[in-house]
Tab-separated table of C-alpha atoms and ligand atoms in Angstrom:
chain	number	residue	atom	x	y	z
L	1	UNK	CA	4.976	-15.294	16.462
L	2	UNK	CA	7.295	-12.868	14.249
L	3	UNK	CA	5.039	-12.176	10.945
L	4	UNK	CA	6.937	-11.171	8.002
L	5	UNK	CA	4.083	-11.635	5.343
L	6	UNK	CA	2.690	-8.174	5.850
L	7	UNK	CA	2.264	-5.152	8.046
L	8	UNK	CA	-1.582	-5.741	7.680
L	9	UNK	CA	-1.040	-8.205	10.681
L	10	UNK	CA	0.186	-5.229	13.150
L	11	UNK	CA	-2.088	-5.135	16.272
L	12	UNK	CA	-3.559	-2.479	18.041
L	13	UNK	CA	-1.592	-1.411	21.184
L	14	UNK	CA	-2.525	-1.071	24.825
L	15	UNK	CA	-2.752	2.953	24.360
L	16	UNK	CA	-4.954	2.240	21.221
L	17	UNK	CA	-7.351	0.702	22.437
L	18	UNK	CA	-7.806	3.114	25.602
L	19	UNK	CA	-8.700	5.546	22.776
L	20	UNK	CA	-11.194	3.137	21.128
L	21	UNK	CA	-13.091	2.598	24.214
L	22	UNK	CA	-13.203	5.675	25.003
L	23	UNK	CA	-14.005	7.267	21.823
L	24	UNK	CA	-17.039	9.510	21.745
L	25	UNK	CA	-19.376	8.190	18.909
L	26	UNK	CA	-22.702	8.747	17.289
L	27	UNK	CA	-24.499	7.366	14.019
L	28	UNK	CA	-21.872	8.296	10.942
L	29	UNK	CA	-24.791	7.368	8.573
L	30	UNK	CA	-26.429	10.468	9.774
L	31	UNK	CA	-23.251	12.736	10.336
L	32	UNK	CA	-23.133	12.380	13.799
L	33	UNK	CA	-19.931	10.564	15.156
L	34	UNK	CA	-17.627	13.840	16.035
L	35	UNK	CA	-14.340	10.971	16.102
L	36	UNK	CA	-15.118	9.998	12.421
L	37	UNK	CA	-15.846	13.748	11.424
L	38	UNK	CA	-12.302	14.289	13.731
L	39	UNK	CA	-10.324	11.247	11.854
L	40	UNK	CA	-11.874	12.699	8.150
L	41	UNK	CA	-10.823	16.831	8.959
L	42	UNK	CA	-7.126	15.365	9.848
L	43	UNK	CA	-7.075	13.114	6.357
L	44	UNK	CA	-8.349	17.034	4.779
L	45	UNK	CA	-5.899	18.793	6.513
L	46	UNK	CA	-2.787	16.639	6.193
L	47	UNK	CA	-3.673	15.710	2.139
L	48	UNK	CA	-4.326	19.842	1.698
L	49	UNK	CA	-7.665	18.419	0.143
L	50	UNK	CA	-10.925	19.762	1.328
L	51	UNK	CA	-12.223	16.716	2.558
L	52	UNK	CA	-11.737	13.261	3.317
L	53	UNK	CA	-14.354	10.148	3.806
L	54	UNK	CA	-13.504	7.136	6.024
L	55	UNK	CA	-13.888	3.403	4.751
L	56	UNK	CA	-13.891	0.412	6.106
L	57	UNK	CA	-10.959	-1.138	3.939
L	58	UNK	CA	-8.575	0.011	1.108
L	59	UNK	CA	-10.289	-1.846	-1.039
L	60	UNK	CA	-13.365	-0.117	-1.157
L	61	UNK	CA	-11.909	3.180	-0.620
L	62	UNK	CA	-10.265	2.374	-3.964
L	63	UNK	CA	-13.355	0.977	-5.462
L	64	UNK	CA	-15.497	4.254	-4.656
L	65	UNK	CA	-12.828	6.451	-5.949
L	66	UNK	CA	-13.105	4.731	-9.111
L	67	UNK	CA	-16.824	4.958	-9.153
L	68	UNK	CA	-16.711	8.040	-8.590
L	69	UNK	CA	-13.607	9.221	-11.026
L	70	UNK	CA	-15.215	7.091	-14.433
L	71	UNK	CA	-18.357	5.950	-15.316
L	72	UNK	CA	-19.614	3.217	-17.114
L	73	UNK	CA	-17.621	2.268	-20.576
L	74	UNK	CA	-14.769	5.002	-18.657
L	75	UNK	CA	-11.506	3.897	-18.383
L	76	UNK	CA	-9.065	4.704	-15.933
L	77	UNK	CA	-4.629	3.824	-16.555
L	78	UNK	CA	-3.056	1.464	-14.095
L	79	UNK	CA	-0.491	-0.138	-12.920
L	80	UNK	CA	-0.409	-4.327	-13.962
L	81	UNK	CA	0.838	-5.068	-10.588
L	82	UNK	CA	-1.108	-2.283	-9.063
L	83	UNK	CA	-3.390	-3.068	-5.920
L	84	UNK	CA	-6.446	-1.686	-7.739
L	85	UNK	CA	-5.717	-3.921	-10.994
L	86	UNK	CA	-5.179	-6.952	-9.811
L	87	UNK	CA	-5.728	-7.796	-6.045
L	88	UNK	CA	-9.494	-6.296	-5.748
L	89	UNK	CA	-11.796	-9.127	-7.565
L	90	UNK	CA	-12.091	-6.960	-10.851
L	91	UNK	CA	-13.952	-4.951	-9.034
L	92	UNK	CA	-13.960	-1.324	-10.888
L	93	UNK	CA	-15.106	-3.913	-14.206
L	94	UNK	CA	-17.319	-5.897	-12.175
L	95	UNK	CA	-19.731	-3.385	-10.407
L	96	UNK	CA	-18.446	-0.541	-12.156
L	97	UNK	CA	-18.254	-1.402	-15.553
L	98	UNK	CA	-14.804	0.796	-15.878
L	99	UNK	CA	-12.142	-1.192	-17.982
L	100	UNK	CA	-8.678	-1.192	-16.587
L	101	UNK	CA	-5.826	-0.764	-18.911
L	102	UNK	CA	-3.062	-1.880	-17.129
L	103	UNK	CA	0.647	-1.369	-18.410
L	104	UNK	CA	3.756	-2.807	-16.991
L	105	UNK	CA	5.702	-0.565	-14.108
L	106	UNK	CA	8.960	0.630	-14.727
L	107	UNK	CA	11.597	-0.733	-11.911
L	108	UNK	CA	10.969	2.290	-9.738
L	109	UNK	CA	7.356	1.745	-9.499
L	110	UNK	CA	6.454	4.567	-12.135
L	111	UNK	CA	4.612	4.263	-14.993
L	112	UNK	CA	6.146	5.673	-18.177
L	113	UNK	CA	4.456	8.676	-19.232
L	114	UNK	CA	5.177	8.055	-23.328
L	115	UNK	CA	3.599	4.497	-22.600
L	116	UNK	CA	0.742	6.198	-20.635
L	117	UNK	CA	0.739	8.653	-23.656
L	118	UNK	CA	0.512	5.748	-26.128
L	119	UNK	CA	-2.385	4.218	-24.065
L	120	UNK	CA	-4.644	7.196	-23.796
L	121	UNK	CA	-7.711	6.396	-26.434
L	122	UNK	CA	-8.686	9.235	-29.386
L	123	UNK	CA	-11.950	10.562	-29.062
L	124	UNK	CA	-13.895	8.157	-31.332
L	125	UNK	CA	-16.610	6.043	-30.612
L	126	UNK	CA	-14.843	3.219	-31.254
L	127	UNK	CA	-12.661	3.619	-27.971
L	128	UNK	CA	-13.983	3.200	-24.207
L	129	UNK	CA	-13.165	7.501	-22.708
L	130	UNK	CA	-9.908	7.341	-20.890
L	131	UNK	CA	-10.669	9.488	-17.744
L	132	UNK	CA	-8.316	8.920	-15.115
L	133	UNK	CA	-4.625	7.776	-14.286
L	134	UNK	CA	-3.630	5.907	-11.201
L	135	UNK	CA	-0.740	5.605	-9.227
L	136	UNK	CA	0.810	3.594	-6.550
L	137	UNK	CA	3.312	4.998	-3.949
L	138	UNK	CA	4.637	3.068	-2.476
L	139	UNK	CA	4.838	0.633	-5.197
L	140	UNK	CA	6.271	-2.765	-3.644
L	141	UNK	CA	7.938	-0.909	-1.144
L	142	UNK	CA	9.296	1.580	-3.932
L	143	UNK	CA	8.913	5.552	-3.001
L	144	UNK	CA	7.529	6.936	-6.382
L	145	UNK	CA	9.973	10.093	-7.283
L	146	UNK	CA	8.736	13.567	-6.380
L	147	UNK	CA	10.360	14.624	-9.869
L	148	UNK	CA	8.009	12.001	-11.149
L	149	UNK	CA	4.620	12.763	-9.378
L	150	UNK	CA	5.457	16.582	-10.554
L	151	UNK	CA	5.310	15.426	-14.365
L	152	UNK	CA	2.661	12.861	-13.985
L	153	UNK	CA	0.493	15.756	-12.287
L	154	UNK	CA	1.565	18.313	-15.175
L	155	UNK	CA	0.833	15.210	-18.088
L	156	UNK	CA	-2.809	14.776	-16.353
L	157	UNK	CA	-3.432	18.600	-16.776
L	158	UNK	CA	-2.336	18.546	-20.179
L	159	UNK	CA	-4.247	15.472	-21.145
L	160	UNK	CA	-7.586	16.072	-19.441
L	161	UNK	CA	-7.054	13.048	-16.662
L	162	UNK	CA	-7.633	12.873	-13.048
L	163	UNK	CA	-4.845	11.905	-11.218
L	164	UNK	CA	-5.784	9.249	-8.404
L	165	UNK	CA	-2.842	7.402	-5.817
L	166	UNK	CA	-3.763	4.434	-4.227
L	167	UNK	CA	-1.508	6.018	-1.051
L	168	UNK	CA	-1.761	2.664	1.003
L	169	UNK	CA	1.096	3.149	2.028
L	170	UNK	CA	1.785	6.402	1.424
L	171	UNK	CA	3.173	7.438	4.819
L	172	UNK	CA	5.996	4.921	4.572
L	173	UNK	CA	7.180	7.751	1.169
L	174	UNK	CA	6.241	10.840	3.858
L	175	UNK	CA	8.509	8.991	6.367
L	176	UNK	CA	10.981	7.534	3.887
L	177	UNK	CA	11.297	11.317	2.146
L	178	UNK	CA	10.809	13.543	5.163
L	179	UNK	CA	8.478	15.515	3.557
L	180	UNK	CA	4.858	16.814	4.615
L	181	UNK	CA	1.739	14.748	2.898
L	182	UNK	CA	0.935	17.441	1.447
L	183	UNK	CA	4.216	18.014	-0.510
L	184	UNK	CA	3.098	14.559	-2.440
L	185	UNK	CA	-0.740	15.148	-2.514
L	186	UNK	CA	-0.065	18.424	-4.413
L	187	UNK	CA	0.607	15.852	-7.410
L	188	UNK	CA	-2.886	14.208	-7.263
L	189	UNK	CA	-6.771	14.955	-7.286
L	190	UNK	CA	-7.462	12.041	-4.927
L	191	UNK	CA	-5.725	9.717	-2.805
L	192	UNK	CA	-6.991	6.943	-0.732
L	193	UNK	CA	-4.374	6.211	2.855
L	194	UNK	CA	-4.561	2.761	4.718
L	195	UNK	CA	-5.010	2.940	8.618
L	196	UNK	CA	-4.584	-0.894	9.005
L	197	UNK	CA	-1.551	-1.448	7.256
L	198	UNK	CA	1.932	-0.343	9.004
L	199	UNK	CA	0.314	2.960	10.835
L	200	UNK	CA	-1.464	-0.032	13.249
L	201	UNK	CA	-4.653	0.978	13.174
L	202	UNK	CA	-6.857	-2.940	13.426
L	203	UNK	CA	-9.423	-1.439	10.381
L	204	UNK	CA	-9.882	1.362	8.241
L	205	UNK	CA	-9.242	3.583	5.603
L	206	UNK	CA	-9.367	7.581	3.968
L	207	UNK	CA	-10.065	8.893	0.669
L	208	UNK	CA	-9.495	12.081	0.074
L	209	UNK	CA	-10.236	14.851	-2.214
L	210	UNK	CA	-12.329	18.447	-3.713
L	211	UNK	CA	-15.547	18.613	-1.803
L	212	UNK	CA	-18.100	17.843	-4.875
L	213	UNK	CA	-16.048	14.387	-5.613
L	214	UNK	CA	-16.087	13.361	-1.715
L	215	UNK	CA	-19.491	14.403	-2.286
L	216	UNK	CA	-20.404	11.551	-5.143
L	217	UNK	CA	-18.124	9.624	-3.004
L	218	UNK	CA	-20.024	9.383	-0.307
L	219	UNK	CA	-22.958	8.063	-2.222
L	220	UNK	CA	-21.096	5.252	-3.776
L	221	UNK	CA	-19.961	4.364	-0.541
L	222	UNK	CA	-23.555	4.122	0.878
L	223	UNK	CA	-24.279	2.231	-2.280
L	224	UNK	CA	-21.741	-0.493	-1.847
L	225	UNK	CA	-22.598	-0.794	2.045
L	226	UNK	CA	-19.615	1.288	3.478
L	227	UNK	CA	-21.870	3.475	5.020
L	228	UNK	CA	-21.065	2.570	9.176
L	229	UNK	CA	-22.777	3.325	11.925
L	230	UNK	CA	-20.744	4.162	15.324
L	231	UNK	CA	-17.513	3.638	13.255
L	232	UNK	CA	-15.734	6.260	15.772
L	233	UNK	CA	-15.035	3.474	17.774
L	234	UNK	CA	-12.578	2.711	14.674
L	235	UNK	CA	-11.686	5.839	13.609
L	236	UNK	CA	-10.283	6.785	17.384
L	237	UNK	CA	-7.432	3.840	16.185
L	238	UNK	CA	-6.999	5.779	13.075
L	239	UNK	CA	-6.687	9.238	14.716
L	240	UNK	CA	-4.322	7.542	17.211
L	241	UNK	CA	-2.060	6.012	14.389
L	242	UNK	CA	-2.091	8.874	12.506
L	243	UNK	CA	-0.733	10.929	15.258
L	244	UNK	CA	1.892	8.238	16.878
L	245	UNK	CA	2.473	5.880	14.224
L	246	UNK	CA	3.955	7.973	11.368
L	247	UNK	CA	7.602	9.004	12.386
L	248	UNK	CA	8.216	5.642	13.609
L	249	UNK	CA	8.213	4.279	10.076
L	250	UNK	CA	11.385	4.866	9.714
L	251	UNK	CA	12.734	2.343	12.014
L	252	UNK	CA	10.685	0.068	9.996
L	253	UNK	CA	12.681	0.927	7.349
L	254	UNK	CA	15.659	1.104	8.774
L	255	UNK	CA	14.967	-3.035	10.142
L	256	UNK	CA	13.929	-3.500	6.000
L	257	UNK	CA	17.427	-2.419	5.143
L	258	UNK	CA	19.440	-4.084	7.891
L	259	UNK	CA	17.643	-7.688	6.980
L	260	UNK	CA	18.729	-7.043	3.400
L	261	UNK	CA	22.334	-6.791	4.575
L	262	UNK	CA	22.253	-9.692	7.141
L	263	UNK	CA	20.614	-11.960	4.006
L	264	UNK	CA	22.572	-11.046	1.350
L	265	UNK	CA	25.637	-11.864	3.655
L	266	UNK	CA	24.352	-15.327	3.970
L	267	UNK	CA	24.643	-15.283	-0.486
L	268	UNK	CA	20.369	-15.008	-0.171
L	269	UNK	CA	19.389	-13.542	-3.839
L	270	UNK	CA	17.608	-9.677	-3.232
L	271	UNK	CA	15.464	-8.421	-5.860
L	272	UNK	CA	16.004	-5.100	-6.930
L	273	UNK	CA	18.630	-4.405	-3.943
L	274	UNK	CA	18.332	-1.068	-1.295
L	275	UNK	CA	15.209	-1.216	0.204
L	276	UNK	CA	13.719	2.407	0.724
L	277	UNK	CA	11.036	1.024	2.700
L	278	UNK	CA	9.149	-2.125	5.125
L	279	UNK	CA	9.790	-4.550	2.481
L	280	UNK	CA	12.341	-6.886	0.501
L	281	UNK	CA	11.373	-9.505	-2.255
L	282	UNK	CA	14.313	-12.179	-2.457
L	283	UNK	CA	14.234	-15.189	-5.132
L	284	UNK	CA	15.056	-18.223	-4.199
L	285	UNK	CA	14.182	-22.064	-6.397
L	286	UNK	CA	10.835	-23.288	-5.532
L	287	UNK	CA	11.837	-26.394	-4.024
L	288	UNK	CA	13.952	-24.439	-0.923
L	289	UNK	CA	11.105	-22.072	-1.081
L	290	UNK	CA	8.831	-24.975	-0.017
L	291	UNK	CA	11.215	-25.885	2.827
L	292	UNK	CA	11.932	-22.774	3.895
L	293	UNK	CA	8.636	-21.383	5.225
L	294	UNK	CA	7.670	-25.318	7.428
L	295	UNK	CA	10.918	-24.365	8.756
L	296	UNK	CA	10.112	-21.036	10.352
L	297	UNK	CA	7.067	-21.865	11.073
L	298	UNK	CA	8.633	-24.599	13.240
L	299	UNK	CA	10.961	-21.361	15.133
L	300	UNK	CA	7.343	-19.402	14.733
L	301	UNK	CA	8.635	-17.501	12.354
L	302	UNK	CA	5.540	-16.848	9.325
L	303	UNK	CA	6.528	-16.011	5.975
L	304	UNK	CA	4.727	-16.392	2.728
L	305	UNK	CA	7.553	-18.197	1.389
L	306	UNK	CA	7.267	-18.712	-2.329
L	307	UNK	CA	10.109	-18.891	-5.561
L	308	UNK	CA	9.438	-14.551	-4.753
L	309	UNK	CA	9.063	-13.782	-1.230
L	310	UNK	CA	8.346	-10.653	0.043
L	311	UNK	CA	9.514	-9.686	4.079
L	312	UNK	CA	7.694	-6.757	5.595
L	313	UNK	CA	8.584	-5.319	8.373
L	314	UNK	CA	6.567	-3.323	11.535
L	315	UNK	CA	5.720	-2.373	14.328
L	316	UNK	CA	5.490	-5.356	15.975
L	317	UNK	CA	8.584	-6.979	14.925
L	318	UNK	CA	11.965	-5.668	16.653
L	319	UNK	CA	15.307	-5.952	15.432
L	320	UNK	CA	15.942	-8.801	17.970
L	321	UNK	CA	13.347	-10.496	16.528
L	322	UNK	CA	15.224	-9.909	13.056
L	323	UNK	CA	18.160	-11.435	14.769
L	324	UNK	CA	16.083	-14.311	15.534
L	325	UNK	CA	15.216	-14.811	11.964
L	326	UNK	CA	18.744	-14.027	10.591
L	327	UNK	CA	20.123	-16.858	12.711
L	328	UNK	CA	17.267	-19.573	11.892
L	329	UNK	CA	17.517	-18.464	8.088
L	330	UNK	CA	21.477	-19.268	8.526
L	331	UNK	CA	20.919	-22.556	10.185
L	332	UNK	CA	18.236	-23.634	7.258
L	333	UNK	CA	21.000	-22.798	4.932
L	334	UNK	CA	23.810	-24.855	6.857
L	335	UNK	CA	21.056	-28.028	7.389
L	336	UNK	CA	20.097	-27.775	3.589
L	337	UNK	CA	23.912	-27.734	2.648
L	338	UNK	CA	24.667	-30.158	4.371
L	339	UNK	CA	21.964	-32.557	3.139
L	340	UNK	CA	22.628	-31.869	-0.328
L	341	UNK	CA	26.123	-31.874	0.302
L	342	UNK	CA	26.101	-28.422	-1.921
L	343	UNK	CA	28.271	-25.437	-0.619
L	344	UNK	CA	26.645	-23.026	1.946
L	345	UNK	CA	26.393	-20.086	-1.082
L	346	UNK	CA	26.235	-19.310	-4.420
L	347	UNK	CA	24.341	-22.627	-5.425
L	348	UNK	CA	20.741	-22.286	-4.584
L	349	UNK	CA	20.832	-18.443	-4.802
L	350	UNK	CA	22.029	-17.517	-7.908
R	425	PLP	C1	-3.500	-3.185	1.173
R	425	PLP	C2	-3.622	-2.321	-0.009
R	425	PLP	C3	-4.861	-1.786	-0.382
R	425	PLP	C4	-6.148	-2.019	0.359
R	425	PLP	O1	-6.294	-3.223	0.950
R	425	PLP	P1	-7.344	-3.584	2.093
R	425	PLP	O2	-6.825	-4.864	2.584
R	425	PLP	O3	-8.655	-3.676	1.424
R	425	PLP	O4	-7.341	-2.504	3.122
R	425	PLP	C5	-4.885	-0.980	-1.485
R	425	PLP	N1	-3.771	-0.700	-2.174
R	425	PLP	C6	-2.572	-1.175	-1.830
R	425	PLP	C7	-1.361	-0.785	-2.618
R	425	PLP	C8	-2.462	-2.005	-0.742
R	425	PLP	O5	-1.257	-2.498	-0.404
């Protein structure tokens, strides 16, 4: 199978899994597995923060530093298409009782700093306490500017905010820029880092940040049953993709960008063209959209194929497996021309 719908599908390689079996552990609950203590001092080192707490998903990660940024009636700024707005269940609102207020991204992933301005609530009891701003990088496969992160950082001093960055996938911007972690964590009090997603790792994730917050943090995650027991077994995947799956982003990228090319040769419409990253979002009507994905799947090809469909690439899909999918997309668009007897461009992909 060649899986395009994310780079949370990766698998753990052969070497990987040597590591995981052979990974000293202990109980974490009690501070004693030295390969979670190991994985947490690299997430320290490499954010510059003091210290650094392992999760079992980005989710919670993002859910604890929430907790543990706001309290109840708090509010925190966010993205409306941001992963910890509006793909975690409501949960900051939920078991948190922190309201969200979300604001439309510009096209670059950032969010405006007037409109963030315009959004922070006076100090009257009228208004829920706006504590905290949160950022995504990357943002849809969008590398947040360092010129940005610099004056979001300096607007959070200024305006008494935490600055949080949901860093999922931050190592696709530290691959994508060339620049050290720490050159982008110098913009932000806390950041949480996905294991699982393209760095390979099967589960697992890092917050980061000052020692008294990963302090609090660590209590919320107890509370909300993140607390593991011999999780070194996991975090030996995350020390291994941390160390061997970084650099090799970039030919992740590099696939991301030579897809566009090959589609948009065959007249397939790319949103917001030049991927800087694992991922392109092309349009296309619903009703191809509908064909499209039965058809790959038939060539076991798996997309999420919708009227916006987004293509990830990874680590385990090769350029000849692109080639694969270039030629099947080209022979969907031939068969589909010829049934509607519609030209091969410029008809369906406006
Ligand atoms: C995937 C993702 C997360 C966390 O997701 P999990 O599946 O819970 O690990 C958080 N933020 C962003 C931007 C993500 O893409």
């Amino acid at each position: 199978m060649i899986d395009l719908r994310s780079d949370t599908v990766t698998l753990p390689s052969d070497a990987m899994r040597r590591l995981m079996a052979q990974a000293e552990v202990g109980d974490d609950v009690y501070g004693d597995d030295p390969t979670v203590a190991a994985l947490e001092a690299d997430g320290a080192r490499l954010s510059a923060k003091d210290a650094a707490l392992f999760f079992p998903s980005g989710t919670q990660a993002n859910l604890v530093a929430l907790l543990a940024h706001c309290q109840r009636g708090e509010e925190y700024i966010v993205g409306q298409q941001a992963h910890n707005y509006r793909f975690e269940a409501g949960g900051a609102a939920v078991l948190g009782s922190i309201q969200p207020q979300p604001l439309d991204a510009d096209a670059d992933g950032t969010l405006p700093l007037d409109k963030v301005a315009a959004a922070i609530k006076p100090d009257d009891f009228h208004f829920a306490r706006t504590r905290l701003l949160s950022l995504e990088n990357t943002h849809n496969g969008k590398v947040l500017p360092q010129e940005y992160l610099r004056k979001a950082w300096q607007f959070t001093r200024d305006h008494h905010l935490a600055l949080h960055i949901d860093g999922a996938r931050i190592f696709n911007a530290v691959a994508a820029l060339q620049i050290p972690l720490s050159d982008i964590t110098q913009y932000c009090d806390t950041l949480t880092i996905c294991l699982s997603k393209g760095l390979g790792a099967p589960v697992g994730s890092l917050l980061c940040g000052n020692a008294d917050y990963i302090l609090q943090a660590r209590r919320w995650r107890k509370m909300v049953g993140g607390g593991m027991r011999q999780s070194g077994i996991l975090a030996a995947a995350g020390r291994y993709a941390l160390e061997h799956n970084v650099q090799r982003l970039r030919d992740d990228h590099d696939n991301a960008q030579w897809l566009e090319q090959r589609l948009s040769a065959l007249g397939v419409e790319i949103m917001a063209p030049g991927a800087q990253t694992n991922m392109l979002f092309i349009r296309q009507p619903a009703e191809l959209a509908a064909k499209l994905g039965p058809w790959m799947k038939r060539h076991d090809i798996v997309i999420a194929a919708g009227a916006v469909t987004r293509l990830v690439t990874h680590l385990n899909v090769s350029r000849a497996d692109l080639e694969k999918v270039v030629s099947c997309w080209q022979a969907f668009l031939q068969h589909h021309a010829q049934l509607s007897g519609a030209p091969l461009t410029g008809v369906y992909f406006q």
